[in-house]
Structures are given as C-alpha cells and as structure tokens.
Short mmCIF file of C-alpha atoms (C1' of nucleotides) in Angstrom, two decimals:
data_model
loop_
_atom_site.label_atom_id
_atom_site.label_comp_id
_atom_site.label_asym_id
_atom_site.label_seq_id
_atom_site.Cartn_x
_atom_site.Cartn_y
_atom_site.Cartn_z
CA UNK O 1407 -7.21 -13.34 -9.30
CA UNK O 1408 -10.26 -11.39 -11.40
CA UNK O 1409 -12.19 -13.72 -13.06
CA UNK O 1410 -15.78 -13.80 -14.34
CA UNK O 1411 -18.10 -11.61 -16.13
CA UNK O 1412 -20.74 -9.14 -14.35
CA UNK O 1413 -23.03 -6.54 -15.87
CA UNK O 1414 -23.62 -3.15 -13.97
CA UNK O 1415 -25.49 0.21 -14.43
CA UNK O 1416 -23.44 3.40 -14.71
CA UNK O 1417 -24.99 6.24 -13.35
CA UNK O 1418 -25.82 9.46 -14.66
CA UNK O 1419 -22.67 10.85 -13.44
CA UNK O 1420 -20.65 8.03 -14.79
CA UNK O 1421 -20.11 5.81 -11.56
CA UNK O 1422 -20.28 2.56 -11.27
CA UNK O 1423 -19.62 -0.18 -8.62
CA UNK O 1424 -17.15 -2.76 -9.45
CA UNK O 1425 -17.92 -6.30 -8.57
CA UNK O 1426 -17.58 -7.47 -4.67
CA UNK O 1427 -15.78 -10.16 -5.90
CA UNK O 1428 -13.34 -7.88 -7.64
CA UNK O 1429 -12.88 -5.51 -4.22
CA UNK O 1430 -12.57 -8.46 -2.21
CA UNK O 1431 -9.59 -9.89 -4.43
CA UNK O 1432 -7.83 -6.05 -4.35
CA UNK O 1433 -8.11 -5.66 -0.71
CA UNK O 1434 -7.08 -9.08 -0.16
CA UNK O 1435 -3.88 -10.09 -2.88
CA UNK O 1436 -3.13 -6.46 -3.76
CA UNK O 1437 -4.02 -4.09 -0.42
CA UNK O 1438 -5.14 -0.95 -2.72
CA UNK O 1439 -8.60 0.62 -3.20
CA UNK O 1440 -7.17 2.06 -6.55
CA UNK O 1441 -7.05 1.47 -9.55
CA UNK O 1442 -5.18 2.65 -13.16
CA UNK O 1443 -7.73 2.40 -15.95
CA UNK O 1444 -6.23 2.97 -19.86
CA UNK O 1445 -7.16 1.57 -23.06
CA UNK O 1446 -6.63 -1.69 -24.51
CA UNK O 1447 -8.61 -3.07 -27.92
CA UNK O 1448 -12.51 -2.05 -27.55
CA UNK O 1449 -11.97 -2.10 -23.99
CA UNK O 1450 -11.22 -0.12 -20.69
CA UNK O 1451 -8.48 -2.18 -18.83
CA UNK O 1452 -8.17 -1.77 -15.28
CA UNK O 1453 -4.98 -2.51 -13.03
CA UNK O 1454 -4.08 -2.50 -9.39
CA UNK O 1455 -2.49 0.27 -8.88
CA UNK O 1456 0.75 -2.00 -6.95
CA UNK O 1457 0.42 -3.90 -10.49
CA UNK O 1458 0.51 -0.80 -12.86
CA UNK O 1459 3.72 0.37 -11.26
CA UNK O 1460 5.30 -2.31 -12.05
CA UNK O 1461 4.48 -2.06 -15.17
CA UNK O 1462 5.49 1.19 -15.79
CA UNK O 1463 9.02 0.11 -14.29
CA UNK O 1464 9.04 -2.61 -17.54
CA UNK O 1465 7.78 0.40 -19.58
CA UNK O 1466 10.94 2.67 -18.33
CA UNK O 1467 13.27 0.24 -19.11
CA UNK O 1468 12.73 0.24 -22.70
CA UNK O 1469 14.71 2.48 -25.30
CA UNK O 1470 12.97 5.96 -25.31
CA UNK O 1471 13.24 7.05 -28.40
CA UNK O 1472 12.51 3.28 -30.51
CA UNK O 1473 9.03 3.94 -32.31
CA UNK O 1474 7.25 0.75 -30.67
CA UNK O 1475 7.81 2.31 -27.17
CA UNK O 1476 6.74 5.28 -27.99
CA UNK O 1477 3.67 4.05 -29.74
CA UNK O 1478 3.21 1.82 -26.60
CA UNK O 1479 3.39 4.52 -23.90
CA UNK O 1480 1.20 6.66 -26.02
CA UNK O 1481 -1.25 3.84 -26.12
CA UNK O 1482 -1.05 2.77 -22.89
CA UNK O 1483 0.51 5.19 -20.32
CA UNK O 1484 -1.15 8.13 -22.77
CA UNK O 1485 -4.56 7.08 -21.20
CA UNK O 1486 -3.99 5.99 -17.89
CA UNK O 1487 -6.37 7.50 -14.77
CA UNK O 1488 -6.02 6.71 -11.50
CA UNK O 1489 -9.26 6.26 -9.85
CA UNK O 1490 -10.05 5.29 -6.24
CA UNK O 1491 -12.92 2.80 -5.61
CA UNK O 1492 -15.52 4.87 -2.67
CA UNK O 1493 -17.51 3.85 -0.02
CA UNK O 1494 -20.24 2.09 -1.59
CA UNK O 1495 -17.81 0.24 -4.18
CA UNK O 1496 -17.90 2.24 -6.56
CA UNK O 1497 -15.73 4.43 -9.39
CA UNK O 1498 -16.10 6.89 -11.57
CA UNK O 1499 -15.44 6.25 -15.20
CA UNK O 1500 -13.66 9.47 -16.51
CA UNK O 1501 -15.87 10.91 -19.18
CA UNK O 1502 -13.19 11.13 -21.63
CA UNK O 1503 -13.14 7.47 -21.68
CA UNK O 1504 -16.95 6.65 -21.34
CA UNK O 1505 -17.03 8.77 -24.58
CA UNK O 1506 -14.04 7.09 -26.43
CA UNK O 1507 -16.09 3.95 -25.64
CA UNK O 1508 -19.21 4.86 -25.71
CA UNK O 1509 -20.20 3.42 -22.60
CA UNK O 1510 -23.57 4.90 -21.59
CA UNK O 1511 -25.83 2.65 -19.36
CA UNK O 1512 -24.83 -0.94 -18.83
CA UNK O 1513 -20.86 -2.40 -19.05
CA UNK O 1514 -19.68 -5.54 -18.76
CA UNK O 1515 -16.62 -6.40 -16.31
CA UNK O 1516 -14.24 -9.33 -17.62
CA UNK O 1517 -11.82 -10.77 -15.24
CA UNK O 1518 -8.45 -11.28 -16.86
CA UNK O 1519 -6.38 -12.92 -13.90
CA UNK O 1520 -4.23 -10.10 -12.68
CA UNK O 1521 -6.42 -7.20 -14.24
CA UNK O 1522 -9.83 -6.75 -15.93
CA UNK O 1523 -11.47 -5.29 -18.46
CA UNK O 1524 -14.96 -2.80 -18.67
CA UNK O 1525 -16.86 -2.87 -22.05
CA UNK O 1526 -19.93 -0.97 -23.39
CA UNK O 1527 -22.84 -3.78 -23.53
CA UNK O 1528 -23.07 -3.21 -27.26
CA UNK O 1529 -18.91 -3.68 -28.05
CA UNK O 1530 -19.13 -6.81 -25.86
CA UNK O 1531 -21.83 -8.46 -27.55
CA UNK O 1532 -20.42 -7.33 -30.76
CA UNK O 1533 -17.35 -8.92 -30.11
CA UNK O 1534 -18.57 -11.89 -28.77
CA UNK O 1535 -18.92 -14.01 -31.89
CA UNK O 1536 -15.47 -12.75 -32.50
CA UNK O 1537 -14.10 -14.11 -29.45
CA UNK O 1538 -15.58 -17.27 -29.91
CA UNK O 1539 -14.28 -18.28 -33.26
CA UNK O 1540 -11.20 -17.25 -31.67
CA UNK O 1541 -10.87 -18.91 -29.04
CA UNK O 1542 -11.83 -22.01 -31.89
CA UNK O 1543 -8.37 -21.12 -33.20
CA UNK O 1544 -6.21 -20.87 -29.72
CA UNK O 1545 -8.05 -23.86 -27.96
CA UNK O 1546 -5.65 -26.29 -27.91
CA UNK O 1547 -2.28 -23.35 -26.77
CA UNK O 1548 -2.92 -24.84 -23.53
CA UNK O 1549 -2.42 -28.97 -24.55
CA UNK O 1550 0.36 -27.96 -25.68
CA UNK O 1551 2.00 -26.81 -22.23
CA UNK J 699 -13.50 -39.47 -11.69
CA UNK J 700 -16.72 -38.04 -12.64
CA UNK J 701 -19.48 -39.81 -14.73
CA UNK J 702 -22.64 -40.20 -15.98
CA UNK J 703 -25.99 -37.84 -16.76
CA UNK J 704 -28.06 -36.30 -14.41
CA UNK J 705 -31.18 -33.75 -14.52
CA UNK J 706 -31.62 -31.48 -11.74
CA UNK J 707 -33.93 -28.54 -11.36
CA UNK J 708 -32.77 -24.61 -10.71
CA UNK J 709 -34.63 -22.62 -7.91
CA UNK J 710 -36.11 -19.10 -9.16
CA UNK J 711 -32.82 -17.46 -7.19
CA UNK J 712 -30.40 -19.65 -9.44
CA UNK J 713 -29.33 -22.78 -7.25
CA UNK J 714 -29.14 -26.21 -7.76
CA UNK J 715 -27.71 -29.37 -6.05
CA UNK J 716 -24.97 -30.88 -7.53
CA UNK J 717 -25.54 -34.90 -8.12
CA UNK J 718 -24.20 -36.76 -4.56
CA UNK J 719 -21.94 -38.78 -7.05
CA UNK J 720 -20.14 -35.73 -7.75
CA UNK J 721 -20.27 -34.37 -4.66
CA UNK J 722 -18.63 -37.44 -3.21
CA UNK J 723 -15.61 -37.35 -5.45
CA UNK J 724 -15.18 -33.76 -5.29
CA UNK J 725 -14.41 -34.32 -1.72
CA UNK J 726 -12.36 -38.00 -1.76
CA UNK J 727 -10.18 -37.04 -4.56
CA UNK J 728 -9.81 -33.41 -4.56
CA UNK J 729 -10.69 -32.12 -1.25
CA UNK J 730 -12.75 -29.42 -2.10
CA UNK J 731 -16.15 -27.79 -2.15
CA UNK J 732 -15.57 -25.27 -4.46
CA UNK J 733 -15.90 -25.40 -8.13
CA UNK J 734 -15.31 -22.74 -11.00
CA UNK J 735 -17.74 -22.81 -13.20
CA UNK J 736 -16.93 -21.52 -17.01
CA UNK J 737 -18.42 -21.74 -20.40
CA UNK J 738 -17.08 -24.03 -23.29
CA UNK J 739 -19.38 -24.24 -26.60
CA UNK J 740 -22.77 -24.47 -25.62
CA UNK J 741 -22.40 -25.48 -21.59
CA UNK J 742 -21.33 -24.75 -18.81
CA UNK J 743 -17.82 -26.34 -17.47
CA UNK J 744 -17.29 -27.62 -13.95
CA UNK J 745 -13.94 -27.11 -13.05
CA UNK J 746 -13.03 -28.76 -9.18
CA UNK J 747 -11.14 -25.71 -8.01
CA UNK J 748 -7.75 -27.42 -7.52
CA UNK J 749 -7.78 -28.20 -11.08
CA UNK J 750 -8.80 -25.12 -12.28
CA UNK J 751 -5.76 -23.26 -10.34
CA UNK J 752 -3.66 -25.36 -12.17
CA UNK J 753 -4.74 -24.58 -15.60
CA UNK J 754 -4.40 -20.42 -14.55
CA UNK J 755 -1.11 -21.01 -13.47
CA UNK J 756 -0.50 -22.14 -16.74
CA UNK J 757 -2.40 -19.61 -18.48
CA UNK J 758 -0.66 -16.82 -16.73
CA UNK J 759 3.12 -18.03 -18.41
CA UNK J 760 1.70 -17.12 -21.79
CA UNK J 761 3.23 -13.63 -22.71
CA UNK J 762 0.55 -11.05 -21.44
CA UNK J 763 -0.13 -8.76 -24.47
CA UNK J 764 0.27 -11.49 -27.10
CA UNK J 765 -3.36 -11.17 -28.98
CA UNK J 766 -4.34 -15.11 -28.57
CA UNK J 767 -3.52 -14.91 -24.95
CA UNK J 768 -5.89 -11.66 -24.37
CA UNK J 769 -8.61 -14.05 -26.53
CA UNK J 770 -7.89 -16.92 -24.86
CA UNK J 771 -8.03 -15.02 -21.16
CA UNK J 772 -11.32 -13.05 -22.34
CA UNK J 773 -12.98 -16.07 -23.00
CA UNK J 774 -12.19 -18.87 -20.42
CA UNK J 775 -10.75 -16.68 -17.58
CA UNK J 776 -13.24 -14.09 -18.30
CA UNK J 777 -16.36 -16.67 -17.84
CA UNK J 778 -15.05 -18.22 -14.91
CA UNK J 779 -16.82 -17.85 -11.48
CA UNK J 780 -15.82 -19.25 -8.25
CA UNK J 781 -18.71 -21.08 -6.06
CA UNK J 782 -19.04 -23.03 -3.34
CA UNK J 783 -21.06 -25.75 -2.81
CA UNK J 784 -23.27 -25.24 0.21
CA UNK J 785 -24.60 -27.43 3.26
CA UNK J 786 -27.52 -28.86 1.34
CA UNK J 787 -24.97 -30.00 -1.11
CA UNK J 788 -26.30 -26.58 -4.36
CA UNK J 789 -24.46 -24.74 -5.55
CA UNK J 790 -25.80 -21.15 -7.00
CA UNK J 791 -25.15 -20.53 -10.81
CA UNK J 792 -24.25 -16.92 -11.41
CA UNK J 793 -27.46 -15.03 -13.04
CA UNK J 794 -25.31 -14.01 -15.99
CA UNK J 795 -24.18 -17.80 -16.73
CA UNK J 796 -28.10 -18.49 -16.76
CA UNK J 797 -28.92 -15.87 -18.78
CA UNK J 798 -25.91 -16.31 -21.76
CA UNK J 799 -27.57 -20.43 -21.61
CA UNK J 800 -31.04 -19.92 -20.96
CA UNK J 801 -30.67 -22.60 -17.87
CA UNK J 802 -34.07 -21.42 -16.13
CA UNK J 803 -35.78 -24.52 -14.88
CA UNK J 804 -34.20 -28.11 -15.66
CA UNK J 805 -30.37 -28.88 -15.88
CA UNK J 806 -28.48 -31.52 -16.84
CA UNK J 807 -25.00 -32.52 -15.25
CA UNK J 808 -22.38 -34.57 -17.61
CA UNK J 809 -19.53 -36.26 -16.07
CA UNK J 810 -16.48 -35.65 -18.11
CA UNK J 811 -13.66 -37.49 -16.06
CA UNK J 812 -11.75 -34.40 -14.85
CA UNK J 813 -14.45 -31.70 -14.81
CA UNK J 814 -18.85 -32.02 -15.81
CA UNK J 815 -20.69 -29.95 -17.89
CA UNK J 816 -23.61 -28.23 -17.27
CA UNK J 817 -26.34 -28.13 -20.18
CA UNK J 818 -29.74 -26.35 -20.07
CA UNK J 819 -32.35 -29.59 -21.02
CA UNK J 820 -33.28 -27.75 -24.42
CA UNK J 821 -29.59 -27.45 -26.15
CA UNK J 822 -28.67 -30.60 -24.45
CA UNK J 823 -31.40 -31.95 -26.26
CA UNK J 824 -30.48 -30.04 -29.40
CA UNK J 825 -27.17 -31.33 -29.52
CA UNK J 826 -27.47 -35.25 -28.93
CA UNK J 827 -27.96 -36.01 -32.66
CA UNK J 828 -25.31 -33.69 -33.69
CA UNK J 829 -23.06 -35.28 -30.68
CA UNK J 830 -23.81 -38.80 -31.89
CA UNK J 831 -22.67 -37.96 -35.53
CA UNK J 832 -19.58 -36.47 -34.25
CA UNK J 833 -19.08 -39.09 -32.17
CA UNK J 834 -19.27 -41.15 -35.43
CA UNK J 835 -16.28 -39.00 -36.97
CA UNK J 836 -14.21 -39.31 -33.90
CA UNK J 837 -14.73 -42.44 -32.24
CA UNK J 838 -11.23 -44.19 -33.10
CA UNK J 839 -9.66 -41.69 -31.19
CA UNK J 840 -8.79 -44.35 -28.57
CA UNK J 841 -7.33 -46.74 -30.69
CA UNK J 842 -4.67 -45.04 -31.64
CA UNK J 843 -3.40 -44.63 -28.68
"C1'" DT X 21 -16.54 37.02 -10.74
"C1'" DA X 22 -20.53 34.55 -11.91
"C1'" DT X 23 -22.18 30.41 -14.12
"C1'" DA X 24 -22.10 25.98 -15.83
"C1'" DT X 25 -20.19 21.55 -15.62
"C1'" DT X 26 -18.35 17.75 -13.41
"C1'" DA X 27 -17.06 15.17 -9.27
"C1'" DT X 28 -17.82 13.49 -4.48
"C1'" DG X 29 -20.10 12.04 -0.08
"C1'" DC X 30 -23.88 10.24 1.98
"C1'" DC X 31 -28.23 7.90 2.61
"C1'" DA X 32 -31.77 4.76 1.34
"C1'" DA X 33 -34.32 1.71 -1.95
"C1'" DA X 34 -34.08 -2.25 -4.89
"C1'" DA X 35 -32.10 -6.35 -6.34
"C1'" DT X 36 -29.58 -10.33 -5.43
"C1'" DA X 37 -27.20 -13.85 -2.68
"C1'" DT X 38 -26.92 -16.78 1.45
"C1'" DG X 39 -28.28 -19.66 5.49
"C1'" DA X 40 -31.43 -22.45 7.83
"C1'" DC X 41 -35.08 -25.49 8.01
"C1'" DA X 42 -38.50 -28.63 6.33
"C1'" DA X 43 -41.10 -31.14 2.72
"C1'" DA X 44 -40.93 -34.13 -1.25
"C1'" DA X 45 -38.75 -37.41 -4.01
"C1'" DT X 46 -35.65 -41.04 -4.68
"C1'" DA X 47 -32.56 -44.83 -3.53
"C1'" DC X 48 -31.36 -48.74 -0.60
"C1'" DG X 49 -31.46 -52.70 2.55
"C1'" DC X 50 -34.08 -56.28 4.25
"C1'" DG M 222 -43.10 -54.71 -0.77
"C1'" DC M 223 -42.12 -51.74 3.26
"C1'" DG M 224 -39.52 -48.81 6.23
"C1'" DT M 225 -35.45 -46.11 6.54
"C1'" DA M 226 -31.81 -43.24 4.93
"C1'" DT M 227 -30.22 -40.18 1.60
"C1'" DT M 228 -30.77 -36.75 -1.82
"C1'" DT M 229 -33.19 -33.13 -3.98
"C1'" DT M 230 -36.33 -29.30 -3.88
"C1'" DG M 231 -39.10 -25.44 -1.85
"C1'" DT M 232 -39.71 -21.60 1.23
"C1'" DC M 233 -38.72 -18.02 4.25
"C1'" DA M 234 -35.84 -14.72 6.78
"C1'" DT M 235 -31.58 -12.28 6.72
"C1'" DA M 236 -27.42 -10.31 4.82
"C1'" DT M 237 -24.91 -8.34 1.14
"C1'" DT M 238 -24.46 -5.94 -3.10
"C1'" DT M 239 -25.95 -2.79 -6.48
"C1'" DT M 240 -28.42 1.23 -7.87
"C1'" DG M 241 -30.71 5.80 -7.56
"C1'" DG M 242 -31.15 10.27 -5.74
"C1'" DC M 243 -29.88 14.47 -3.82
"C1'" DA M 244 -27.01 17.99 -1.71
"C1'" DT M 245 -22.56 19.84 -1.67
"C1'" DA M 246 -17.81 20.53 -3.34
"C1'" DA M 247 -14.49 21.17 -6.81
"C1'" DT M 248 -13.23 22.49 -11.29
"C1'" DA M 249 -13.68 24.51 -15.70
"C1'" DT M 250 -15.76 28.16 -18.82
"C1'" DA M 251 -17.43 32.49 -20.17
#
DNA sequence: TATATTATGCCAAAATATGACAAAATACGC
DNA sequence: GCGTATTTTGTCATATTTTGGCATAATATA
C-alpha cells in the first residue's frame, strides 16, 4: 500500500525520484517499475501500471457514447503517460503536466493506498486548510462501518 | 491498553524511544513492533500496525472516486508512515511529521486506549486549557452509555 | 539538413536513515 | 538509603536514498 507524505526536488529536466518506500511497495505487491500518471483535482495521480489496466478494463465497459464516460475518459485516460521509474529511482514528469501544474522545484508525494498523488509545494499547502476542514466533515464515515 | 503521559526527548536525526509501558503492550497484546504513525488535529497518532491494517481495509470499501473518500484518503492515508521500533526500544519520526508539528527537542506520548498520541511539549501545552474546557462540554459522554 | 529542445544513462556528492555501542538517568527491590 | 536493573539518551560509523551534473541520444522545429 502507498501511504505517507514525502517532499522531493525535481530537476532541471523535470526528474524526480519517487520515494523508496513507494518502489519498494511496486516491486514488491505490484512487480512493475512503471507507472501511468493522469490528472485528478490539483493533482498528478500515479498508478501501477498492472492497476491502471484494470482500470481501463472498468473504463471499456461503460456505454461509449453516454456524456459522463466520455467526459471521464477525456479526463482521465485523455492525460495518461506511461513512465518507467530508472536506475537511480527516478521519473520524469512530462512537461506538459509539470506545466498544467505548475510544478517547478519541490512536490509533494501523497500515498493513497493503491495509488498516489504528486502536487506542486504551493497547491499542497494551499489546499491543506481545505483538506482539513474536510476531513472535519467526513471524520466520523469510518464509525459508521 | 495504552495509558498515561510521558515526555521523551528527539535526537537531532529524528528518533525517540517509545515509553517501556507502551512498548510492553505493543508486544503482549498485539504482537508487533511496528507502528504507523499519522496526524489527527494537532498530534501525531500512534497506530499499532495490526490496528491500523484494519482501519485501511475498511477505508479501501469506500467507493474510490467519491470526493469525501479522496479527502478522507489524502488526509489520514496520506500522513501515515510505517516505522519500526528498533533494538533500543526508538522509533524514528519521519522529518516531514517533525517539521508539519514543530516536534524538535521534547515530546510527549498520550495513551489513548487503542492507539497514543504524539504532541510536541509547546502545543501540548497550548492545548491543556482548551482540552480541560472541552472536557467540561463532553464529560457525560460515559453516562449515557 | 542543421539546430534547438527534450529525454536518458551514468557517476558522484549530499543528505538522510539505520545499527551498534556506551553513558546517563530513572525506577525498583531490599 | 544503597546497589542493581531497566530505560532513555548520546555518539559514531555505515548504509541507503536523494540530488546534481554532465555527456550523449532522441525527438521536434525551422
């Protein structure tokens, strides 16, 4: 599972290493080096690639031509990349999506169980406050399981 | 069951020992020397990590894309970090916990039953007239039970 | 085709985490 | 109270992870 929150440098040329903790868990549960990153919210979401297919085989089941699938695959499928994870741990951010979000120096890695997210420094923070009167709000969804 | 106050001090690289007390029941009840720590309000939570698989497995029923679930994930899931407690009985708090609580020199554990908190000295201190008061407004809790 | 831009591979420095050992502080039994 | 055992803290060496730099390769642009 990816869990936990770690701030790294990108590089000039837009790499950046993704947490040990986060290459241990895909070598380990999902046996991939790569990864699919897209859009989601303010943020970069990345899946294993094993998990992104599967997706995409929930995606293909749905009616082509409704307007909420198409909306959702040109969300979400629209902005997929496949990128592989190097030597030194590391990937490189396409720059069409460090531009979209604006991530120039330091992002933040969010572990979201079975994928995580990369945001600019700035969003994160930003969003932060958010995200805690939020989570005020959905506190108790788990009592109630 | 873990209980009761405790101040440690952090080494410059981030570590310190969890109180014996808790060590001891982390072991005789739930067999374990890790711990995930996470954040709730203004500390740090000690999960045992049995306990904290438990409340993932729940977490990952919710429906993926539903917006509280992404808040809910960002915030708990996404502050959670895995650590183990090592042969001198510390554990090492990640240096991005310490920085979002300013924990740099003295620490104080809180037994909470099923998990303990973690507070830097200063907000602990900050907080125990505002905890009494609220402990004012909610202590017949019990009674109606 | 030449040139600029972007991506990749490789090596090494810097930063951070971990393990081992020992000193200091505290708790406990008598 | 005193001596002993346990717990907590400090320090150092080593290992791992992250970052920076540079040369080369691939791709796009004029």
């Amino acid at each position: 599972m990816f869990r936990g929150q770690f701030l790294h440098k990108i590089s000039k040329t837009g790499r950046i290493s993704v947490p040990s903790k986060f290459r241990e868990n895909l070598k380990k549960k999902h046996k991939t080096k790569n990864l699919i990153l897209s859009t989601f919210e303010n943020s970069i979401i990345c899946y294993p690639y094993p998990e992104w297919i599967k997706l995409e085989a929930k995606i293909s089941k749905l009616p082509q031509f409704k307007k909420e699938t198409v909306e959702f695959e040109r969300y979400l499928v629209g902005n997929a990349h496949e990128c592989e994870i190097d030597n030194e741990g590391r990937i490189m951010i396409p720059g069409i999506l460090r531009r979209n979000f604006k991530i120039n120096n330091n992002a933040i890695f969010i572990g979201m169980l079975s994928r995580f997210e990369i945001w600019s420094e700035n969003s994160w923070n930003k969003n932060l406050k958010k995200s805690f009167d939020k989570f005020q709000n959905s506190r108790e969804v788990l009592d109630g399981i």
